[in-house]
mmCIF file of C-alpha atoms in Angstrom:
data_model
loop_
_atom_site.group_PDB
_atom_site.id
_atom_site.type_symbol
_atom_site.label_atom_id
_atom_site.label_comp_id
_atom_site.label_asym_id
_atom_site.label_seq_id
_atom_site.Cartn_x
_atom_site.Cartn_y
_atom_site.Cartn_z
ATOM 1 C CA UNK A 1 24.233 59.101 -61.186
ATOM 2 C CA UNK A 2 23.773 55.342 -60.691
ATOM 3 C CA UNK A 3 20.585 53.695 -61.919
ATOM 4 C CA UNK A 4 18.290 52.655 -59.060
ATOM 5 C CA UNK A 5 18.020 48.899 -58.481
ATOM 6 C CA UNK A 6 14.538 47.361 -58.270
ATOM 7 C CA UNK A 7 13.417 43.912 -57.228
ATOM 8 C CA UNK A 8 11.629 41.528 -59.577
ATOM 9 C CA UNK A 9 8.220 42.983 -60.463
ATOM 10 C CA UNK A 10 9.011 46.399 -58.944
ATOM 11 C CA UNK A 11 9.720 49.845 -60.367
ATOM 12 C CA UNK A 12 8.175 51.966 -63.077
ATOM 13 C CA UNK A 13 6.988 50.365 -66.306
ATOM 14 C CA UNK A 14 9.459 50.702 -69.174
ATOM 15 C CA UNK A 15 8.602 50.234 -72.836
ATOM 16 C CA UNK A 16 10.550 47.481 -74.628
ATOM 17 C CA UNK A 17 10.271 45.764 -77.984
ATOM 18 C CA UNK A 18 9.463 42.076 -77.803
ATOM 19 C CA UNK A 19 9.304 39.433 -80.525
ATOM 20 C CA UNK A 20 7.179 36.345 -79.870
ATOM 21 C CA UNK A 21 6.279 33.295 -81.906
ATOM 22 C CA UNK A 22 2.819 33.843 -83.418
ATOM 23 C CA UNK A 23 1.380 30.828 -81.594
ATOM 24 C CA UNK A 24 2.517 32.242 -78.248
ATOM 25 C CA UNK A 25 1.008 35.632 -79.079
ATOM 26 C CA UNK A 26 -2.282 34.003 -80.049
ATOM 27 C CA UNK A 27 -2.340 31.998 -76.814
ATOM 28 C CA UNK A 28 -1.766 35.144 -74.738
ATOM 29 C CA UNK A 29 -4.448 37.066 -76.612
ATOM 30 C CA UNK A 30 -6.892 34.227 -75.963
ATOM 31 C CA UNK A 31 -6.300 34.767 -72.229
ATOM 32 C CA UNK A 32 -6.261 38.576 -71.925
ATOM 33 C CA UNK A 33 -7.422 41.623 -73.855
ATOM 34 C CA UNK A 34 -5.048 44.201 -75.349
ATOM 35 C CA UNK A 35 -5.174 46.424 -72.231
ATOM 36 C CA UNK A 36 -3.955 43.533 -70.066
ATOM 37 C CA UNK A 37 -1.286 42.251 -72.449
ATOM 38 C CA UNK A 38 1.738 44.054 -70.958
ATOM 39 C CA UNK A 39 0.667 43.314 -67.396
ATOM 40 C CA UNK A 40 0.204 39.625 -68.243
ATOM 41 C CA UNK A 41 3.619 39.325 -69.905
ATOM 42 C CA UNK A 42 5.298 41.209 -67.026
ATOM 43 C CA UNK A 43 3.623 38.944 -64.465
ATOM 44 C CA UNK A 44 4.616 35.739 -66.266
ATOM 45 C CA UNK A 45 8.212 36.922 -66.685
ATOM 46 C CA UNK A 46 8.422 37.946 -63.010
ATOM 47 C CA UNK A 47 7.120 34.506 -61.969
ATOM 48 C CA UNK A 48 9.728 32.823 -64.189
ATOM 49 C CA UNK A 49 12.530 34.949 -62.747
ATOM 50 C CA UNK A 50 11.422 34.263 -59.160
ATOM 51 C CA UNK A 51 11.363 30.545 -59.970
ATOM 52 C CA UNK A 52 14.903 30.731 -61.294
ATOM 53 C CA UNK A 53 16.066 32.498 -58.112
ATOM 54 C CA UNK A 54 14.493 29.714 -56.038
ATOM 55 C CA UNK A 55 16.089 27.056 -58.267
ATOM 56 C CA UNK A 56 19.513 28.683 -57.816
ATOM 57 C CA UNK A 57 19.011 28.869 -54.049
ATOM 58 C CA UNK A 58 17.987 25.202 -53.820
ATOM 59 C CA UNK A 59 20.880 24.102 -56.053
ATOM 60 C CA UNK A 60 23.272 25.997 -53.777
ATOM 61 C CA UNK A 61 21.754 24.323 -50.701
ATOM 62 C CA UNK A 62 22.179 20.888 -52.299
ATOM 63 C CA UNK A 63 25.807 21.675 -53.208
ATOM 64 C CA UNK A 64 26.541 22.723 -49.626
ATOM 65 C CA UNK A 65 24.533 20.136 -47.676
ATOM 66 C CA UNK A 66 23.850 17.235 -50.034
ATOM 67 C CA UNK A 67 20.620 15.963 -51.555
ATOM 68 C CA UNK A 68 17.263 16.813 -49.997
ATOM 69 C CA UNK A 69 15.783 13.777 -48.243
ATOM 70 C CA UNK A 70 12.355 12.429 -49.197
ATOM 71 C CA UNK A 71 11.142 13.312 -45.698
ATOM 72 C CA UNK A 72 12.286 16.938 -46.055
ATOM 73 C CA UNK A 73 10.800 17.103 -49.557
ATOM 74 C CA UNK A 74 7.405 15.903 -48.257
ATOM 75 C CA UNK A 75 7.554 18.411 -45.387
ATOM 76 C CA UNK A 76 8.390 21.273 -47.779
ATOM 77 C CA UNK A 77 5.585 20.262 -50.142
ATOM 78 C CA UNK A 78 3.091 20.253 -47.265
ATOM 79 C CA UNK A 79 4.313 23.625 -46.008
ATOM 80 C CA UNK A 80 4.030 25.111 -49.497
ATOM 81 C CA UNK A 81 0.535 23.709 -49.990
ATOM 82 C CA UNK A 82 -0.549 25.143 -46.641
ATOM 83 C CA UNK A 83 1.029 28.539 -47.342
ATOM 84 C CA UNK A 84 -0.589 28.783 -50.775
ATOM 85 C CA UNK A 85 -3.891 27.310 -49.668
ATOM 86 C CA UNK A 86 -3.853 24.746 -52.448
ATOM 87 C CA UNK A 87 -2.456 21.379 -53.345
ATOM 88 C CA UNK A 88 0.596 21.362 -55.576
ATOM 89 C CA UNK A 89 0.369 18.649 -58.196
ATOM 90 C CA UNK A 90 2.191 15.612 -56.825
ATOM 91 C CA UNK A 91 3.739 14.818 -60.195
ATOM 92 C CA UNK A 92 5.377 18.262 -60.330
ATOM 93 C CA UNK A 93 6.746 17.940 -56.802
ATOM 94 C CA UNK A 94 8.180 14.504 -57.526
ATOM 95 C CA UNK A 95 10.005 15.578 -60.717
#
């Protein structure tokens, strides 16, 4: 029987062993209590994976169509800000 495929952040929770630098562990514990630890780590990892999928998609678009123009970049930034209801830091968008 084949294992069921789940999307990022979906499916039943599965116990894993994880080693972290002590400073990272301390930083996480300063943000959440022990009951929220797994959920926090899962959420951060899912966000990172989604970001990588977007990066791969954009890199593929650039390979196929060429660099993104400044005009298109500004439009996309505005659309993202509107969709999220917040302003993305300009320095991040320009990097």
